[in-house]
Amino acid sequence: MAVQTVAGNATTAPVDLGPAAALSCRECGERFELGPLFACASCFGPLEVAYDLPTGSPEELRKRIEAGPDNIWRYAPLLPVPSDVAEKPNINPGFTKLVKADNLARELGVTGGLYVKDDSGNPTHSFKDRVVAIAVEAARAFGFTTLSCSSTGNLAGAVGAAAARAGLRSCVFIPHDLEQGKVVMAAVYGGELVGIEGNYDDVNRFCSELIGDPLGEGWGFVNVNLRPYYGEGSKTLAYEICEQLGWRLPDQIVIPVASGSQLTKIDKGLQELIKLGLVEDRPYKIFGAQAEGCSPVSAAFKAGHDVVRPQKPNTIAKSLAIGNPADGPYVLDIARRTGGAVEDVTDEQVVDAIKLLARTEGIFGETAGGVTLGVTKKLIEAGVIDPTLTTVVVNTGDGLKTLDAVSATSQATATIKPSLDAFRAAGLGTA
Ligand SMILES: *Cc1c(COP(=O)(O)O)cnc(C)c1O
């Protein structure tokens, strides 16, 4: 039997991940060679990718990006991927629409410009395709043959699709009681899908055990032993938002928080754009959004705590139902450093916000989108989000996967016989 290292390393050959130079510890700064590691050997802090970023002029880099493909690979010079990434079989997510939401802005009293970054347009209809596409390249570089994850639903589908396309095996793990749309989307790509009797935090613990077991040998868990690479995919949301605004930072961004990875990496992406001179350096505020039924980060923010106390999730926003968020403390740091906030809304407000977005802009977001817009509305009303400034709301998933949230109140207006008399008698056609 082959020797299994703690991190599940399948190869020791040097790897080509483009500008990625090393892994560095977010707590103590110690550096490690690129590999399937996720925790610092000295202090157990989380690791992140450190880069040799491009050194040319900002104009050159901007032109190079703009000439690239209409997906996240246009930003390959800033990502841990080989330079020929665009030619490999991958799901090629990204460059989703940034919708100027004028109807919604009018309804919410926003005058400074309101935008919805609509990530439901990705290949498996959530932002998770961004992070998985990067993890696939890392899996290939490290010689993994099976792609895996612990998932709140969307990630399982993204991994299934990406593995199918890349010709890898997949075996993904979800809480057993997810929405039907998420289960089917995770199963249809033909890999193994395992429902675990427990919540996401139980699923995650199970996966950590599996990594240390011979059963998990040769497996790349996108959000565990490939997590440092996976996380970098979320930077592309920051790059796209700024490029689509004409290479400009927005003043305020509202982002849903589950593990907190996405929010922290959007901030990392914005910082890189400033450092590279691709956008003008000016202040921006980052706001985190949670559902009241799973609001460990928002509770800590409001209590002024630095540590996040775990909760047992109970909300319809299942994609955000992580009671013990790995990046919670970093979300608190970023919200406080930028002058933002972390807030939560009730399930009822989530449903109202899903319908508000659909009714005003023709965008059907999933429950996570309802959480984000619900929190945006609440913070505008509280005077925390400034309506005179440019605001971007991130819709991270597609409402077709969470139909139950709105099905009770979104039905046919009437059912009639196929005749004009019946239509007239029902008093319809006047809405
Ligand atoms: C996973 C997920 C999130 C949150 O992601 P984190 O990086 O874990 O905070 C947000 N929205 C949707 C739809 C998701 O699936």
Short mmCIF file of C-alpha atoms and ligand atoms in Angstrom, two decimals:
data_model
loop_
_atom_site.label_atom_id
_atom_site.label_comp_id
_atom_site.label_asym_id
_atom_site.label_seq_id
_atom_site.Cartn_x
_atom_site.Cartn_y
_atom_site.Cartn_z
CA MET A 1 0.00 0.00 0.00
CA ALA A 2 1.27 3.46 -0.89
CA VAL A 3 2.20 5.84 1.91
CA GLN A 4 -0.54 8.38 2.51
CA THR A 5 0.46 11.82 3.75
CA VAL A 6 -1.91 13.84 5.92
CA ALA A 7 -2.75 16.15 3.04
CA GLY A 8 -3.46 13.34 0.56
CA ASN A 9 -0.54 14.28 -1.68
CA ALA A 10 -0.56 12.14 -4.81
CA THR A 11 2.60 13.44 -6.48
CA THR A 12 5.87 15.14 -5.58
CA ALA A 13 6.81 16.42 -9.06
CA PRO A 14 7.19 20.24 -9.38
CA VAL A 15 3.92 21.80 -10.52
CA ASP A 16 3.12 24.58 -12.99
CA LEU A 17 0.33 26.75 -11.64
CA GLY A 18 1.23 29.92 -13.53
CA PRO A 19 1.94 32.92 -11.30
CA ALA A 20 1.32 30.94 -8.08
CA ALA A 21 4.66 30.91 -6.26
CA ALA A 22 3.95 29.27 -2.90
CA LEU A 23 1.41 28.75 -0.17
CA SER A 24 1.62 31.13 2.76
CA CYS A 25 0.00 31.00 6.18
CA ARG A 26 -2.63 33.66 6.75
CA GLU A 27 -1.74 33.76 10.46
CA CYS A 28 2.07 33.53 10.76
CA GLY A 29 3.17 34.12 7.15
CA GLU A 30 5.29 30.94 6.88
CA ARG A 31 5.66 29.78 3.27
CA PHE A 32 5.29 26.26 1.86
CA GLU A 33 5.86 24.69 -1.55
CA LEU A 34 2.76 24.44 -3.73
CA GLY A 35 0.92 21.22 -2.87
CA PRO A 36 -2.39 19.89 -1.55
CA LEU A 37 -1.88 21.47 1.88
CA PHE A 38 -4.43 23.53 3.73
CA ALA A 39 -3.10 24.11 7.25
CA CYS A 40 0.18 25.63 8.42
CA ALA A 41 2.59 23.03 9.82
CA SER A 42 3.74 25.54 12.48
CA CYS A 43 0.57 27.23 13.74
CA PHE A 44 -2.31 25.34 12.01
CA GLY A 45 -3.48 28.61 10.42
CA PRO A 46 -5.18 28.42 7.00
CA LEU A 47 -2.94 28.63 3.92
CA GLU A 48 -3.45 30.85 0.89
CA VAL A 49 -1.78 31.17 -2.51
CA ALA A 50 1.07 33.70 -2.79
CA TYR A 51 1.95 35.03 -6.26
CA ASP A 52 4.62 36.47 -8.45
CA LEU A 53 2.18 38.96 -9.97
CA PRO A 54 2.78 40.54 -13.40
CA THR A 55 5.24 43.44 -13.35
CA GLY A 56 4.45 45.22 -16.67
CA SER A 57 2.44 48.44 -16.98
CA PRO A 58 -1.23 48.44 -15.91
CA GLU A 59 -2.22 49.43 -19.49
CA GLU A 60 -0.48 46.37 -20.93
CA LEU A 61 -2.11 44.05 -18.41
CA ARG A 62 -5.54 45.61 -18.93
CA LYS A 63 -5.23 45.12 -22.70
CA ARG A 64 -4.07 41.54 -22.26
CA ILE A 65 -7.08 40.79 -20.03
CA GLU A 66 -9.56 42.48 -22.37
CA ALA A 67 -8.23 40.43 -25.30
CA GLY A 68 -8.77 37.18 -23.35
CA PRO A 69 -11.71 34.75 -23.48
CA ASP A 70 -15.18 35.68 -22.16
CA ASN A 71 -14.73 33.62 -19.00
CA ILE A 72 -12.54 33.61 -15.89
CA TRP A 73 -9.45 32.56 -17.87
CA ARG A 74 -9.07 36.16 -19.09
CA TYR A 75 -7.62 36.67 -15.59
CA ALA A 76 -5.24 33.68 -15.81
CA PRO A 77 -2.19 35.94 -15.13
CA LEU A 78 -3.68 36.53 -11.64
CA LEU A 79 -4.80 32.95 -10.88
CA PRO A 80 -3.10 29.69 -9.77
CA VAL A 81 -3.56 28.00 -13.16
CA PRO A 82 -1.16 26.97 -15.97
CA SER A 83 -0.81 29.52 -18.79
CA ASP A 84 -2.47 27.16 -21.32
CA VAL A 85 -5.53 26.73 -19.07
CA ALA A 86 -8.01 27.97 -21.69
CA GLU A 87 -7.18 25.00 -23.94
CA LYS A 88 -7.88 22.32 -21.32
CA PRO A 89 -11.29 20.69 -20.80
CA ASN A 90 -12.88 22.74 -18.03
CA ILE A 91 -16.33 24.23 -17.47
CA ASN A 92 -15.08 27.76 -18.21
CA PRO A 93 -17.35 29.77 -15.90
CA GLY A 94 -17.49 33.50 -15.38
CA PHE A 95 -17.94 36.80 -17.11
CA THR A 96 -21.55 36.73 -15.95
CA LYS A 97 -23.77 39.76 -16.36
CA LEU A 98 -23.48 42.87 -14.22
CA VAL A 99 -27.05 44.13 -14.46
CA LYS A 100 -27.74 47.83 -13.86
CA ALA A 101 -30.83 47.46 -11.69
CA ASP A 102 -32.61 50.78 -12.20
CA ASN A 103 -36.11 49.50 -11.35
CA LEU A 104 -34.85 47.98 -8.12
CA ALA A 105 -32.86 51.14 -7.38
CA ARG A 106 -36.02 53.24 -7.71
CA GLU A 107 -37.89 50.93 -5.36
CA LEU A 108 -35.09 51.03 -2.75
CA GLY A 109 -34.36 54.73 -3.15
CA VAL A 110 -30.81 54.18 -4.40
CA THR A 111 -29.55 57.08 -6.51
CA GLY A 112 -25.82 56.30 -6.75
CA GLY A 113 -26.17 53.32 -9.12
CA LEU A 114 -27.33 49.84 -8.10
CA TYR A 115 -26.01 46.70 -9.84
CA VAL A 116 -26.73 42.99 -9.53
CA LYS A 117 -23.78 40.71 -10.33
CA ASP A 118 -25.82 37.74 -11.56
CA ASP A 119 -23.83 34.54 -11.06
CA SER A 120 -26.85 32.34 -11.77
CA GLY A 121 -25.56 32.51 -15.37
CA ASN A 122 -22.67 30.11 -14.69
CA PRO A 123 -22.62 26.57 -16.18
CA THR A 124 -24.27 24.90 -13.15
CA HIS A 125 -26.10 28.07 -12.13
CA SER A 126 -24.14 29.22 -9.10
CA PHE A 127 -20.91 31.03 -8.29
CA LYS A 128 -19.41 27.68 -7.21
CA ASP A 129 -18.32 26.99 -10.81
CA ARG A 130 -15.65 29.68 -10.37
CA VAL A 131 -13.99 28.03 -7.39
CA VAL A 132 -14.31 24.50 -8.78
CA ALA A 133 -12.76 25.44 -12.15
CA ILE A 134 -9.59 26.53 -10.32
CA ALA A 135 -9.61 23.46 -8.05
CA VAL A 136 -9.77 21.21 -11.15
CA GLU A 137 -6.48 22.69 -12.38
CA ALA A 138 -4.88 22.12 -8.97
CA ALA A 139 -6.22 18.54 -8.90
CA ARG A 140 -4.68 17.89 -12.32
CA ALA A 141 -1.36 19.45 -11.26
CA PHE A 142 -1.17 17.26 -8.14
CA GLY A 143 -2.21 14.09 -9.97
CA PHE A 144 -5.54 13.49 -8.23
CA THR A 145 -7.94 11.18 -10.06
CA THR A 146 -11.08 11.71 -7.95
CA LEU A 147 -12.70 15.05 -7.28
CA SER A 148 -14.69 15.40 -4.06
CA CYS A 149 -16.22 17.94 -1.69
CA SER A 150 -18.45 18.56 1.29
CA SER A 151 -21.29 20.69 0.01
CA THR A 152 -24.37 22.67 0.99
CA GLY A 153 -25.71 21.79 -2.49
CA ASN A 154 -24.37 24.02 -5.22
CA LEU A 155 -20.78 22.87 -4.81
CA ALA A 156 -21.73 19.22 -5.34
CA GLY A 157 -23.29 20.07 -8.71
CA ALA A 158 -20.34 22.18 -9.77
CA VAL A 159 -17.88 19.41 -8.84
CA GLY A 160 -19.97 16.76 -10.64
CA ALA A 161 -20.06 18.81 -13.84
CA ALA A 162 -16.40 19.85 -13.74
CA ALA A 163 -15.21 16.29 -13.07
CA ALA A 164 -17.32 14.97 -15.96
CA ARG A 165 -15.83 17.54 -18.30
CA ALA A 166 -12.26 17.01 -17.08
CA GLY A 167 -12.53 13.22 -17.26
CA LEU A 168 -12.07 12.73 -13.50
CA ARG A 169 -14.04 10.49 -11.15
CA SER A 170 -16.23 12.30 -8.64
CA CYS A 171 -17.69 11.42 -5.25
CA VAL A 172 -19.43 14.25 -3.42
CA PHE A 173 -21.08 14.55 0.00
CA ILE A 174 -24.17 16.57 0.97
CA PRO A 175 -26.57 16.79 3.93
CA HIS A 176 -29.34 14.25 3.14
CA ASP A 177 -32.20 16.77 3.35
CA LEU A 178 -31.31 19.27 0.60
CA GLU A 179 -33.70 20.76 -1.97
CA GLN A 180 -34.67 18.39 -4.80
CA GLY A 181 -33.21 20.76 -7.41
CA LYS A 182 -29.79 20.63 -5.78
CA VAL A 183 -29.85 16.84 -5.36
CA VAL A 184 -30.77 16.23 -9.02
CA MET A 185 -28.22 18.78 -10.24
CA ALA A 186 -25.53 17.01 -8.21
CA ALA A 187 -26.50 13.50 -9.36
CA VAL A 188 -27.15 14.04 -13.07
CA TYR A 189 -23.48 14.32 -14.07
CA GLY A 190 -22.96 10.66 -13.27
CA GLY A 191 -20.55 10.67 -10.33
CA GLU A 192 -21.26 9.27 -6.87
CA LEU A 193 -23.47 11.44 -4.66
CA VAL A 194 -23.67 10.56 -0.98
CA GLY A 195 -26.28 12.00 1.40
CA ILE A 196 -25.03 12.17 4.97
CA GLU A 197 -27.48 11.98 7.86
CA GLY A 198 -26.46 15.25 9.49
CA ASN A 199 -25.97 18.94 8.71
CA TYR A 200 -23.17 20.52 6.65
CA ASP A 201 -20.83 20.71 9.62
CA ASP A 202 -21.22 16.92 10.10
CA VAL A 203 -20.54 16.39 6.37
CA ASN A 204 -17.40 18.53 6.59
CA ARG A 205 -16.11 16.65 9.63
CA PHE A 206 -16.71 13.35 7.81
CA CYS A 207 -14.69 14.56 4.81
CA SER A 208 -11.77 15.60 7.03
CA GLU A 209 -11.68 12.03 8.39
CA LEU A 210 -11.88 10.57 4.89
CA ILE A 211 -8.83 12.60 3.78
CA GLY A 212 -6.72 10.98 6.48
CA ASP A 213 -7.91 7.47 5.56
CA PRO A 214 -6.52 5.20 2.80
CA LEU A 215 -10.05 5.28 1.27
CA GLY A 216 -9.50 8.93 0.39
CA GLU A 217 -6.09 8.40 -1.22
CA GLY A 218 -5.74 10.21 -4.54
CA TRP A 219 -8.79 12.36 -3.80
CA GLY A 220 -8.84 16.11 -4.27
CA PHE A 221 -11.45 17.61 -1.93
CA VAL A 222 -11.97 20.98 -3.58
CA ASN A 223 -12.89 22.77 -0.34
CA VAL A 224 -10.59 20.87 2.04
CA ASN A 225 -7.13 19.83 0.76
CA LEU A 226 -7.48 22.02 -2.37
CA ARG A 227 -9.11 24.88 -0.44
CA PRO A 228 -6.29 27.43 -0.90
CA TYR A 229 -6.63 27.10 -4.71
CA TYR A 230 -10.43 26.79 -4.71
CA GLY A 231 -10.79 30.04 -2.77
CA GLU A 232 -8.87 31.98 -5.41
CA GLY A 233 -11.72 31.42 -7.89
CA SER A 234 -13.85 33.94 -6.00
CA LYS A 235 -11.33 36.69 -6.79
CA THR A 236 -12.68 36.64 -10.34
CA LEU A 237 -15.97 38.12 -9.07
CA ALA A 238 -14.01 41.17 -7.91
CA TYR A 239 -12.08 41.40 -11.19
CA GLU A 240 -15.25 41.15 -13.28
CA ILE A 241 -17.24 43.66 -11.25
CA CYS A 242 -14.46 46.25 -11.56
CA GLU A 243 -13.82 45.56 -15.26
CA GLN A 244 -17.56 45.74 -16.02
CA LEU A 245 -17.78 49.07 -14.17
CA GLY A 246 -15.05 50.37 -16.53
CA TRP A 247 -12.06 49.40 -14.35
CA ARG A 248 -13.47 51.14 -11.30
CA LEU A 249 -14.03 50.02 -7.71
CA PRO A 250 -17.64 50.04 -6.54
CA ASP A 251 -18.24 51.95 -3.29
CA GLN A 252 -20.21 49.17 -1.59
CA ILE A 253 -20.53 45.41 -2.23
CA VAL A 254 -23.00 43.08 -0.51
CA ILE A 255 -21.96 39.40 -0.43
CA PRO A 256 -23.62 36.32 1.11
CA VAL A 257 -21.64 34.48 3.79
CA ALA A 258 -21.60 30.70 4.35
CA SER A 259 -18.00 29.67 5.15
CA GLY A 260 -16.96 33.25 4.35
CA SER A 261 -14.46 32.18 1.67
CA GLN A 262 -16.13 34.10 -1.14
CA LEU A 263 -16.26 37.38 0.78
CA THR A 264 -12.63 37.23 1.88
CA LYS A 265 -11.42 36.42 -1.64
CA ILE A 266 -13.45 39.20 -3.25
CA ASP A 267 -11.61 41.54 -0.90
CA LYS A 268 -8.28 39.91 -1.86
CA GLY A 269 -9.15 40.43 -5.56
CA LEU A 270 -9.95 44.11 -5.04
CA GLN A 271 -6.67 44.61 -3.15
CA GLU A 272 -4.73 42.99 -6.01
CA LEU A 273 -6.36 45.26 -8.60
CA ILE A 274 -5.33 48.28 -6.54
CA LYS A 275 -1.78 46.96 -6.09
CA LEU A 276 -1.45 46.30 -9.85
CA GLY A 277 -2.70 49.80 -10.69
CA LEU A 278 -5.66 48.38 -12.65
CA VAL A 279 -8.12 50.49 -10.61
CA GLU A 280 -7.73 53.75 -8.75
CA ASP A 281 -7.13 53.25 -5.02
CA ARG A 282 -10.12 54.59 -3.11
CA PRO A 283 -12.14 53.35 -0.15
CA TYR A 284 -14.79 50.65 -0.57
CA LYS A 285 -17.04 48.95 1.96
CA ILE A 286 -17.82 45.23 2.14
CA PHE A 287 -21.06 43.96 3.67
CA GLY A 288 -21.74 40.32 4.60
CA ALA A 289 -25.24 38.81 4.46
CA GLN A 290 -26.60 35.86 6.45
CA ALA A 291 -29.97 34.30 7.25
CA GLU A 292 -31.16 34.79 10.82
CA GLY A 293 -31.47 31.00 11.20
CA CYS A 294 -27.74 30.63 10.55
CA SER A 295 -26.08 33.89 11.52
CA PRO A 296 -22.93 33.11 13.51
CA VAL A 297 -20.85 35.80 11.77
CA SER A 298 -23.53 38.46 11.90
CA ALA A 299 -24.11 37.72 15.61
CA ALA A 300 -20.38 38.12 16.32
CA PHE A 301 -20.23 41.34 14.29
CA LYS A 302 -23.14 42.88 16.18
CA ALA A 303 -21.77 41.78 19.57
CA GLY A 304 -18.33 43.24 18.76
CA HIS A 305 -16.65 39.83 19.11
CA ASP A 306 -13.53 38.67 17.23
CA VAL A 307 -14.41 34.99 17.50
CA VAL A 308 -17.42 33.31 15.91
CA ARG A 309 -19.53 31.07 18.13
CA PRO A 310 -20.91 28.08 16.13
CA GLN A 311 -24.69 27.74 15.66
CA LYS A 312 -27.04 24.91 14.65
CA PRO A 313 -28.51 26.08 11.31
CA ASN A 314 -32.27 26.33 10.74
CA THR A 315 -33.13 28.36 7.62
CA ILE A 316 -34.52 27.98 4.10
CA ALA A 317 -31.23 29.44 2.83
CA LYS A 318 -29.58 26.01 2.83
CA SER A 319 -26.68 27.00 0.59
CA LEU A 320 -25.59 29.35 3.39
CA ALA A 321 -26.28 26.94 6.27
CA ILE A 322 -22.78 26.59 7.71
CA GLY A 323 -22.94 26.87 11.49
CA ASN A 324 -19.16 26.85 12.01
CA PRO A 325 -17.71 29.03 9.22
CA ALA A 326 -13.98 28.52 8.58
CA ASP A 327 -13.40 32.10 7.38
CA GLY A 328 -15.75 33.78 9.89
CA PRO A 329 -13.05 35.76 11.74
CA TYR A 330 -11.60 37.05 8.45
CA VAL A 331 -15.07 38.22 7.37
CA LEU A 332 -15.34 40.18 10.64
CA ASP A 333 -11.90 41.75 10.00
CA ILE A 334 -12.80 42.83 6.47
CA ALA A 335 -16.23 44.22 7.37
CA ARG A 336 -14.65 46.25 10.18
CA ARG A 337 -11.54 47.35 8.24
CA THR A 338 -13.56 48.62 5.28
CA GLY A 339 -16.30 50.25 7.36
CA GLY A 340 -18.91 47.71 6.23
CA ALA A 341 -21.11 45.42 8.33
CA VAL A 342 -22.51 41.89 8.63
CA GLU A 343 -26.30 41.64 8.98
CA ASP A 344 -29.01 38.98 8.81
CA VAL A 345 -32.66 38.69 7.72
CA THR A 346 -35.53 36.32 8.52
CA ASP A 347 -36.69 33.59 6.14
CA GLU A 348 -39.79 35.67 5.44
CA GLN A 349 -37.61 38.60 4.37
CA VAL A 350 -35.59 36.19 2.19
CA VAL A 351 -38.74 35.16 0.30
CA ASP A 352 -39.86 38.80 -0.05
CA ALA A 353 -36.45 39.76 -1.47
CA ILE A 354 -36.44 36.86 -3.99
CA LYS A 355 -39.79 38.13 -5.28
CA LEU A 356 -38.67 41.78 -5.22
CA LEU A 357 -35.68 41.00 -7.46
CA ALA A 358 -37.82 38.92 -9.81
CA ARG A 359 -40.58 41.55 -9.98
CA THR A 360 -38.26 44.53 -10.58
CA GLU A 361 -35.42 43.12 -12.68
CA GLY A 362 -36.57 39.79 -14.12
CA ILE A 363 -33.87 37.93 -12.19
CA PHE A 364 -34.89 34.80 -10.26
CA GLY A 365 -32.29 34.28 -7.55
CA GLU A 366 -32.03 31.39 -5.14
CA THR A 367 -32.50 31.77 -1.37
CA ALA A 368 -28.90 33.01 -0.99
CA GLY A 369 -29.75 35.84 -3.41
CA GLY A 370 -32.80 36.60 -1.27
CA VAL A 371 -30.58 36.79 1.79
CA THR A 372 -28.21 39.22 0.07
CA LEU A 373 -30.87 41.53 -1.32
CA GLY A 374 -32.86 41.30 1.94
CA VAL A 375 -29.82 42.43 3.90
CA THR A 376 -29.13 45.19 1.34
CA LYS A 377 -32.66 46.54 1.80
CA LYS A 378 -32.42 46.33 5.59
CA LEU A 379 -29.07 48.17 5.67
CA ILE A 380 -30.32 50.90 3.31
CA GLU A 381 -33.35 51.43 5.56
CA ALA A 382 -31.05 51.53 8.61
CA GLY A 383 -28.85 54.17 6.95
CA VAL A 384 -25.82 51.84 7.01
CA ILE A 385 -25.59 51.40 3.22
CA ASP A 386 -25.40 54.84 1.57
CA PRO A 387 -28.00 55.10 -1.25
CA THR A 388 -26.04 57.89 -2.96
CA LEU A 389 -23.04 55.62 -3.65
CA THR A 390 -22.46 52.83 -6.22
CA THR A 391 -23.64 49.51 -4.78
CA VAL A 392 -23.20 45.97 -6.12
CA VAL A 393 -25.37 43.09 -4.85
CA VAL A 394 -24.03 39.61 -5.64
CA ASN A 395 -26.70 37.06 -6.66
CA THR A 396 -24.84 33.79 -6.27
CA GLY A 397 -27.37 31.21 -7.47
CA ASP A 398 -30.45 30.32 -9.50
CA GLY A 399 -34.00 30.28 -8.09
CA LEU A 400 -34.85 27.15 -10.10
CA LYS A 401 -32.83 25.16 -7.56
CA THR A 402 -34.84 26.45 -4.57
CA LEU A 403 -38.39 26.50 -5.93
CA ASP A 404 -39.90 25.50 -2.57
CA ALA A 405 -39.06 28.91 -1.12
CA VAL A 406 -41.58 30.68 -3.35
CA SER A 407 -43.84 27.94 -4.74
CA ALA A 408 -46.61 28.50 -2.18
CA THR A 409 -47.07 32.10 -3.29
CA SER A 410 -46.06 31.82 -6.96
CA GLN A 411 -48.81 29.91 -8.77
CA ALA A 412 -51.12 30.44 -11.75
CA THR A 413 -53.35 33.51 -11.25
CA ALA A 414 -56.31 31.41 -12.40
CA THR A 415 -57.14 28.23 -14.33
CA ILE A 416 -59.89 28.64 -16.92
CA LYS A 417 -61.54 26.93 -19.91
CA PRO A 418 -59.89 27.92 -23.24
CA SER A 419 -62.47 30.56 -24.18
CA LEU A 420 -62.57 34.36 -24.26
CA ASP A 421 -65.81 34.29 -22.27
CA ALA A 422 -64.14 32.41 -19.45
CA PHE A 423 -61.16 34.82 -19.54
CA ARG A 424 -63.50 37.82 -19.44
CA ALA A 425 -65.67 36.30 -16.71
CA ALA A 426 -62.60 35.73 -14.53
CA GLY A 427 -61.77 39.45 -14.77
CA LEU A 428 -58.24 38.71 -16.05
CA GLY A 429 -55.87 40.49 -18.41
CA THR A 430 -55.85 43.76 -16.50
CA ALA A 431 -52.70 43.35 -14.42
C1 LIG B 1 -21.60 28.37 -1.26
C2 LIG B 1 -22.50 29.48 -1.56
C3 LIG B 1 -22.31 30.76 -1.00
C4 LIG B 1 -21.28 31.11 0.05
O1 LIG B 1 -20.02 30.67 -0.09
P1 LIG B 1 -18.86 30.77 1.00
O2 LIG B 1 -17.68 31.03 0.17
O3 LIG B 1 -18.81 29.44 1.68
O4 LIG B 1 -19.16 31.88 1.98
C5 LIG B 1 -23.17 31.77 -1.42
N1 LIG B 1 -24.16 31.54 -2.28
C6 LIG B 1 -24.38 30.34 -2.82
C7 LIG B 1 -25.53 30.18 -3.76
C8 LIG B 1 -23.57 29.27 -2.49
O5 LIG B 1 -23.80 28.07 -3.04
#
